[in-house]
Amino acid sequence: VFSQMHFIERMPAAQQHRLQLSQVERVLRHAYESVPFYQERLEKIERAPEGQLDDALFASLPVMTRSDIQSAGKTLISTRIPSEHGPVYQQKSSGSTGKPIEVASTILPKIISTAHSLGTQYWHHRDISQKHIDIRTAYEPGTEPKNAKWSLLPWSGPVKRLDLNLQISELFDQFITEDPASVLSHPYTLMLLAERSQQTGTFPRNLKTAFSFGEALSPTIRKALEDIWNVQVIDSYSANEIGIIAIQCPETENLHVRVENVKVEVLDEHGQPCLPGTMGNVVITPLHNVASPLIRSEIGDFAEVGGRCSCGRNLPVLSRILGRHRNLCVLKNG
């Protein structure tokens, strides 16, 4: 998998694009033939000659909203899920947009996302034999794995999950006691922990890397983590129902889209692709979940498109993730 990732990121952008469209077409045809929800939405694909999908045809397909996914229910599940993709389970979104969704998935997309996460460690030269801490929602009682390791690789170090919902003082004490070499959590949680270090004068001794996910990482939080903890800060962009979307470049703060995992569009208010330096609505098509295909799915995020990265990799660039569109209500007092 790692050699394939390395090969793809150095591949000419035009070749990347052609190969990705080929995979997109396979997903589209599978969806049309086996997913009731898409019988009308993808009629154009059925009429098109096989192997002839282009950008114009793909862009003419309707964008799927979160409300579409919610109302589709079981009609979004394929009637022909390949057995070789592994067991089927339900995957829920975090609900941060106010419209949580639940889709079917197989184990294959999870395996691929795990491979990309491991690839991130090698991209950034992290020693995976060291202890790692995940700070997120706690395991259900009785389900926490014993002697968990970061990956299946035999030299992987231990990993432990701490409960995101603890009071920050208790969470900080556990974090310091565990003394990890790396930590992963939401940017705001990481910032609160770093501020607690400043307040108490207690700093993690072995921490070298802070991985952020799940929220927009602001320049202010990045700098605070670097200054207070003297660590490398590595951002990623993912969604529960999709997996890894983009990973921070090893040489810059740009996010590189993993084109072998997802097709990412950033669209303006007229539904047209944004140019580098402009912001738009993120629309995602995962390339490996054929249990509940999400085709041109609007996930509620806004991002800024980047130009070619100075690192020399040909993967598409998102220069910033600007957060989510959220429902707001204004009280009578303003």
Short mmCIF file of C-alpha atoms in Angstrom, two decimals:
data_model
loop_
_atom_site.label_atom_id
_atom_site.label_comp_id
_atom_site.label_asym_id
_atom_site.label_seq_id
_atom_site.Cartn_x
_atom_site.Cartn_y
_atom_site.Cartn_z
CA VAL A 1 0.00 0.00 0.00
CA PHE A 2 2.79 2.45 0.91
CA SER A 3 4.61 1.87 -2.37
CA GLN A 4 1.33 2.43 -4.23
CA MET A 5 0.74 5.70 -2.32
CA HIS A 6 4.26 6.86 -3.15
CA PHE A 7 3.83 5.93 -6.81
CA ILE A 8 0.50 7.76 -7.12
CA GLU A 9 1.64 10.99 -5.46
CA ARG A 10 4.53 11.34 -7.94
CA MET A 11 2.42 10.36 -10.95
CA PRO A 12 1.65 13.14 -13.47
CA ALA A 13 -1.55 14.93 -12.45
CA ALA A 14 -3.27 14.13 -15.77
CA GLN A 15 -2.61 10.42 -15.29
CA GLN A 16 -3.87 10.59 -11.70
CA HIS A 17 -7.04 12.21 -12.97
CA ARG A 18 -7.67 9.60 -15.67
CA LEU A 19 -7.19 6.71 -13.25
CA GLN A 20 -9.45 8.35 -10.69
CA LEU A 21 -12.23 8.89 -13.26
CA SER A 22 -11.97 5.23 -14.19
CA GLN A 23 -12.53 4.23 -10.55
CA VAL A 24 -15.35 6.78 -10.20
CA GLU A 25 -17.08 5.26 -13.21
CA ARG A 26 -16.96 1.79 -11.63
CA VAL A 27 -18.61 3.18 -8.49
CA LEU A 28 -21.27 4.99 -10.55
CA ARG A 29 -22.18 1.94 -12.61
CA HIS A 30 -22.32 -0.25 -9.51
CA ALA A 31 -24.61 2.31 -7.84
CA TYR A 32 -26.93 2.54 -10.85
CA GLU A 33 -27.20 -1.23 -11.17
CA SER A 34 -27.62 -2.17 -7.50
CA VAL A 35 -28.67 0.83 -5.36
CA PRO A 36 -32.39 1.76 -5.61
CA PHE A 37 -31.77 5.39 -4.63
CA TYR A 38 -29.70 5.97 -7.77
CA GLN A 39 -32.01 4.43 -10.37
CA GLU A 40 -33.20 7.83 -11.60
CA ARG A 41 -30.30 10.03 -10.49
CA LEU A 42 -27.77 8.11 -12.60
CA GLU A 43 -29.69 7.46 -15.81
CA LYS A 44 -27.10 9.52 -17.70
CA ILE A 45 -24.42 7.04 -16.68
CA GLU A 46 -26.43 4.09 -17.99
CA ARG A 47 -26.77 5.79 -21.38
CA ALA A 48 -23.08 6.76 -21.64
CA PRO A 49 -20.64 4.41 -23.41
CA GLU A 50 -18.54 2.44 -20.93
CA GLY A 51 -15.13 3.94 -20.31
CA GLN A 52 -16.19 7.40 -21.49
CA LEU A 53 -16.86 9.20 -18.21
CA ASP A 54 -15.49 12.74 -18.35
CA ASP A 55 -15.54 15.77 -16.06
CA ALA A 56 -18.54 17.36 -17.78
CA LEU A 57 -20.72 14.26 -17.43
CA PHE A 58 -19.69 13.76 -13.82
CA ALA A 59 -20.35 17.43 -12.98
CA SER A 60 -23.84 17.18 -14.47
CA LEU A 61 -24.88 14.61 -11.85
CA PRO A 62 -26.90 16.01 -8.93
CA VAL A 63 -25.17 16.92 -5.69
CA MET A 64 -26.34 14.80 -2.76
CA THR A 65 -27.29 16.69 0.41
CA ARG A 66 -27.28 15.28 3.91
CA SER A 67 -31.08 15.50 3.85
CA ASP A 68 -31.03 13.27 0.75
CA ILE A 69 -29.01 10.68 2.64
CA GLN A 70 -31.30 10.84 5.67
CA SER A 71 -34.46 10.43 3.60
CA ALA A 72 -32.97 7.68 1.41
CA GLY A 73 -32.72 5.25 4.30
CA LYS A 74 -32.26 1.65 3.20
CA THR A 75 -32.71 2.56 -0.47
CA LEU A 76 -29.10 3.77 -0.34
CA ILE A 77 -27.81 0.25 0.42
CA SER A 78 -26.56 -1.86 -2.48
CA THR A 79 -28.32 -5.14 -3.22
CA ARG A 80 -25.01 -6.58 -4.50
CA ILE A 81 -22.25 -5.88 -1.99
CA PRO A 82 -19.11 -7.81 -3.01
CA SER A 83 -18.33 -10.45 -0.37
CA GLU A 84 -14.61 -9.86 -0.82
CA HIS A 85 -15.03 -6.33 0.61
CA GLY A 86 -15.59 -7.86 4.04
CA PRO A 87 -18.32 -7.62 6.69
CA VAL A 88 -20.96 -4.89 6.43
CA TYR A 89 -21.58 -2.52 9.34
CA GLN A 90 -23.29 0.82 9.94
CA GLN A 91 -21.13 3.95 9.91
CA LYS A 92 -22.44 7.12 11.58
CA SER A 93 -21.31 10.69 11.06
CA SER A 94 -20.42 12.86 14.03
CA GLY A 95 -23.55 15.01 13.66
CA SER A 96 -21.55 18.24 13.85
CA THR A 97 -23.58 19.76 10.98
CA GLY A 98 -26.81 19.20 12.89
CA LYS A 99 -27.82 16.54 10.35
CA PRO A 100 -26.21 13.26 11.41
CA ILE A 101 -26.28 10.48 8.85
CA GLU A 102 -25.84 6.71 8.93
CA VAL A 103 -24.67 4.64 5.97
CA ALA A 104 -23.66 1.05 5.38
CA SER A 105 -19.99 0.30 4.83
CA THR A 106 -17.74 -2.70 4.48
CA ILE A 107 -14.43 -3.25 6.23
CA LEU A 108 -12.47 -2.36 3.06
CA PRO A 109 -12.70 1.46 3.37
CA LYS A 110 -11.62 1.20 7.02
CA ILE A 111 -8.57 -0.88 6.05
CA ILE A 112 -7.64 1.67 3.37
CA SER A 113 -8.04 4.59 5.79
CA THR A 114 -5.87 2.76 8.33
CA ALA A 115 -3.22 2.32 5.65
CA HIS A 116 -3.37 6.04 4.88
CA SER A 117 -3.07 6.87 8.58
CA LEU A 118 -0.01 4.65 8.81
CA GLY A 119 1.35 6.25 5.64
CA THR A 120 1.05 9.62 7.37
CA GLN A 121 3.41 8.42 10.09
CA TYR A 122 6.02 7.47 7.52
CA TRP A 123 5.51 10.67 5.55
CA HIS A 124 6.34 12.64 8.69
CA HIS A 125 9.09 10.27 9.89
CA ARG A 126 7.34 9.36 13.13
CA ASP A 127 8.63 6.42 15.14
CA ILE A 128 5.55 4.21 15.44
CA SER A 129 7.20 2.04 18.10
CA GLN A 130 6.56 4.81 20.66
CA LYS A 131 3.40 5.22 22.77
CA HIS A 132 0.46 7.01 21.16
CA ILE A 133 -2.63 8.51 22.82
CA ASP A 134 -6.00 9.02 21.11
CA ILE A 135 -8.28 11.56 22.80
CA ARG A 136 -11.80 11.05 21.55
CA THR A 137 -15.10 9.60 22.78
CA ALA A 138 -14.44 6.72 25.16
CA TYR A 139 -15.04 3.09 24.22
CA GLU A 140 -18.36 1.58 25.21
CA PRO A 141 -18.02 -0.24 28.55
CA GLY A 142 -16.42 -3.63 28.09
CA THR A 143 -15.24 -2.99 24.52
CA GLU A 144 -11.83 -1.40 25.15
CA PRO A 145 -9.14 -3.58 23.53
CA LYS A 146 -6.44 -5.02 25.77
CA ASN A 147 -2.79 -4.39 24.96
CA ALA A 148 -3.83 -2.34 21.91
CA LYS A 149 -1.12 -1.39 19.44
CA TRP A 150 -1.05 1.48 16.98
CA SER A 151 -1.16 -0.89 13.98
CA LEU A 152 -0.81 -4.55 13.03
CA LEU A 153 2.89 -4.05 12.28
CA PRO A 154 4.87 -6.06 14.86
CA TRP A 155 7.03 -3.09 15.91
CA SER A 156 4.03 -0.82 16.59
CA GLY A 157 3.97 0.78 20.00
CA PRO A 158 1.05 0.82 22.44
CA VAL A 159 -1.97 3.05 21.92
CA LYS A 160 -4.49 4.12 24.52
CA ARG A 161 -7.72 6.08 24.22
CA LEU A 162 -8.61 8.80 26.72
CA ASP A 163 -12.16 10.12 27.07
CA LEU A 164 -12.69 13.44 25.32
CA ASN A 165 -15.63 14.22 27.64
CA LEU A 166 -13.64 14.30 30.88
CA GLN A 167 -13.11 17.57 32.70
CA ILE A 168 -9.97 19.13 31.22
CA SER A 169 -8.12 18.93 34.55
CA GLU A 170 -8.73 15.17 34.84
CA LEU A 171 -7.97 14.59 31.15
CA PHE A 172 -4.71 16.55 31.51
CA ASP A 173 -3.64 14.49 34.52
CA GLN A 174 -4.24 11.24 32.61
CA PHE A 175 -2.42 12.61 29.58
CA ILE A 176 0.65 13.58 31.62
CA THR A 177 0.64 10.21 33.42
CA GLU A 178 0.57 8.31 30.12
CA ASP A 179 3.50 10.42 28.82
CA PRO A 180 3.04 9.60 25.10
CA ALA A 181 5.35 10.38 22.19
CA SER A 182 2.34 11.45 20.11
CA VAL A 183 -1.23 12.48 20.68
CA LEU A 184 -4.27 12.81 18.42
CA SER A 185 -7.37 14.88 19.18
CA HIS A 186 -9.48 17.83 18.09
CA PRO A 187 -7.53 21.10 17.81
CA TYR A 188 -9.48 22.86 20.56
CA THR A 189 -8.92 19.97 23.00
CA LEU A 190 -5.20 20.00 22.24
CA MET A 191 -5.10 23.74 22.85
CA LEU A 192 -6.85 23.38 26.24
CA LEU A 193 -4.31 20.74 27.26
CA ALA A 194 -1.42 22.95 26.17
CA GLU A 195 -2.87 25.89 28.10
CA ARG A 196 -3.16 23.63 31.13
CA SER A 197 0.56 22.90 30.78
CA GLN A 198 1.24 26.64 30.91
CA GLN A 199 -1.01 27.12 33.94
CA THR A 200 0.43 24.23 35.96
CA GLY A 201 4.03 24.31 34.74
CA THR A 202 3.72 20.59 33.93
CA PHE A 203 4.73 19.59 30.43
CA PRO A 204 4.69 16.22 28.65
CA ARG A 205 8.27 14.95 28.71
CA ASN A 206 8.34 12.73 25.63
CA LEU A 207 5.74 14.36 23.38
CA LYS A 208 7.08 15.02 19.88
CA THR A 209 3.98 15.11 17.66
CA ALA A 210 0.40 16.39 17.96
CA PHE A 211 -2.05 15.15 15.34
CA SER A 212 -5.25 17.14 14.85
CA PHE A 213 -8.48 15.99 13.25
CA GLY A 214 -12.22 16.61 13.29
CA GLU A 215 -12.16 20.43 13.37
CA ALA A 216 -10.53 23.25 11.45
CA LEU A 217 -6.99 23.78 12.74
CA SER A 218 -6.48 27.53 13.01
CA PRO A 219 -3.03 29.12 12.64
CA THR A 220 -3.44 30.42 16.21
CA ILE A 221 -3.91 26.93 17.68
CA ARG A 222 -1.10 25.49 15.56
CA LYS A 223 1.33 28.14 16.79
CA ALA A 224 0.20 27.75 20.42
CA LEU A 225 0.85 24.00 20.34
CA GLU A 226 4.24 24.49 18.69
CA ASP A 227 5.29 27.20 21.14
CA ILE A 228 4.00 25.67 24.38
CA TRP A 229 4.86 22.01 23.78
CA ASN A 230 7.66 22.43 21.21
CA VAL A 231 6.09 19.73 19.02
CA GLN A 232 5.43 19.09 15.36
CA VAL A 233 1.73 19.66 14.57
CA ILE A 234 0.25 17.51 11.78
CA ASP A 235 -3.27 18.11 10.52
CA SER A 236 -5.59 15.81 8.61
CA TYR A 237 -9.02 16.06 7.03
CA SER A 238 -11.47 13.21 7.38
CA ALA A 239 -15.12 12.35 7.99
CA ASN A 240 -16.55 9.40 9.90
CA GLU A 241 -18.66 8.23 6.97
CA ILE A 242 -15.86 8.69 4.44
CA GLY A 243 -12.49 8.14 6.10
CA ILE A 244 -9.29 9.96 5.18
CA ILE A 245 -9.83 12.82 2.72
CA ALA A 246 -6.55 14.76 2.89
CA ILE A 247 -3.32 14.64 4.87
CA GLN A 248 -0.87 17.43 5.70
CA CYS A 249 2.15 17.61 3.43
CA PRO A 250 5.46 16.55 5.04
CA GLU A 251 7.10 19.78 3.91
CA THR A 252 4.37 22.44 4.07
CA GLU A 253 1.08 23.08 5.88
CA ASN A 254 -0.93 22.22 2.76
CA LEU A 255 -3.37 19.31 2.85
CA HIS A 256 -2.91 16.76 0.05
CA VAL A 257 -6.05 15.03 -1.18
CA ARG A 258 -5.67 11.23 -1.30
CA VAL A 259 -6.96 10.78 -4.85
CA GLU A 260 -6.90 6.99 -4.61
CA ASN A 261 -9.44 7.16 -1.76
CA VAL A 262 -11.81 10.02 -2.64
CA LYS A 263 -12.71 12.43 -5.40
CA VAL A 264 -12.93 15.93 -3.91
CA GLU A 265 -14.69 18.87 -5.54
CA VAL A 266 -14.72 22.39 -4.10
CA LEU A 267 -17.64 24.25 -5.68
CA ASP A 268 -18.67 27.91 -5.67
CA GLU A 269 -22.22 29.19 -5.14
CA HIS A 270 -23.02 28.40 -8.80
CA GLY A 271 -21.81 24.81 -8.53
CA GLN A 272 -18.64 25.51 -10.52
CA PRO A 273 -15.15 24.34 -9.48
CA CYS A 274 -13.25 26.89 -7.41
CA LEU A 275 -9.92 28.18 -8.67
CA PRO A 276 -6.79 28.14 -6.50
CA GLY A 277 -7.01 30.77 -3.78
CA THR A 278 -10.82 30.71 -3.62
CA MET A 279 -13.17 29.12 -1.12
CA GLY A 280 -16.12 26.83 -1.76
CA ASN A 281 -18.36 23.99 -0.67
CA VAL A 282 -16.69 20.57 -0.31
CA VAL A 283 -18.34 17.74 -2.25
CA ILE A 284 -16.97 14.20 -1.83
CA THR A 285 -17.23 10.93 -3.74
CA PRO A 286 -15.60 8.03 -1.86
CA LEU A 287 -14.07 5.46 -4.21
CA HIS A 288 -14.24 2.27 -2.14
CA ASN A 289 -17.53 2.15 -0.26
CA VAL A 290 -19.86 0.24 -2.56
CA ALA A 291 -22.23 -0.77 0.27
CA SER A 292 -23.77 2.74 0.43
CA PRO A 293 -22.13 4.76 -2.36
CA LEU A 294 -22.04 8.49 -1.66
CA ILE A 295 -21.89 10.21 -5.04
CA ARG A 296 -21.15 13.95 -5.04
CA SER A 297 -22.00 14.14 -1.34
CA GLU A 298 -22.09 17.63 0.17
CA ILE A 299 -20.61 17.15 3.62
CA GLY A 300 -21.13 20.69 4.93
CA ASP A 301 -17.51 21.87 4.94
CA PHE A 302 -15.91 24.88 3.30
CA ALA A 303 -12.34 24.75 2.01
CA GLU A 304 -9.88 26.85 0.05
CA VAL A 305 -8.31 25.32 -3.05
CA GLY A 306 -4.52 25.49 -3.22
CA GLY A 307 -2.15 25.64 -6.16
CA ARG A 308 0.65 23.22 -6.91
CA CYS A 309 2.55 22.37 -3.73
CA SER A 310 6.22 23.30 -3.46
CA CYS A 311 6.99 19.76 -2.24
CA GLY A 312 6.76 18.47 -5.81
CA ARG A 313 3.96 15.98 -5.18
CA ASN A 314 1.18 16.06 -7.76
CA LEU A 315 -1.70 15.40 -5.38
CA PRO A 316 -4.44 18.09 -5.32
CA VAL A 317 -4.07 20.68 -2.59
CA LEU A 318 -6.47 22.15 -0.06
CA SER A 319 -4.70 25.12 1.49
CA ARG A 320 -7.24 25.57 4.28
CA ILE A 321 -10.29 23.87 5.78
CA LEU A 322 -12.51 26.73 6.89
CA GLY A 323 -15.04 24.85 9.00
CA ARG A 324 -18.65 23.89 8.62
CA HIS A 325 -21.91 25.58 7.81
CA ARG A 326 -23.94 25.31 11.01
CA ASN A 327 -27.48 26.15 11.95
CA LEU A 328 -27.68 29.22 14.18
CA CYS A 329 -30.56 30.81 16.03
CA VAL A 330 -30.60 34.42 17.22
CA LEU A 331 -32.11 35.14 20.63
CA LYS A 332 -34.36 38.15 21.22
CA ASN A 333 -31.50 39.98 22.90
CA GLY A 334 -29.37 39.58 19.76
#
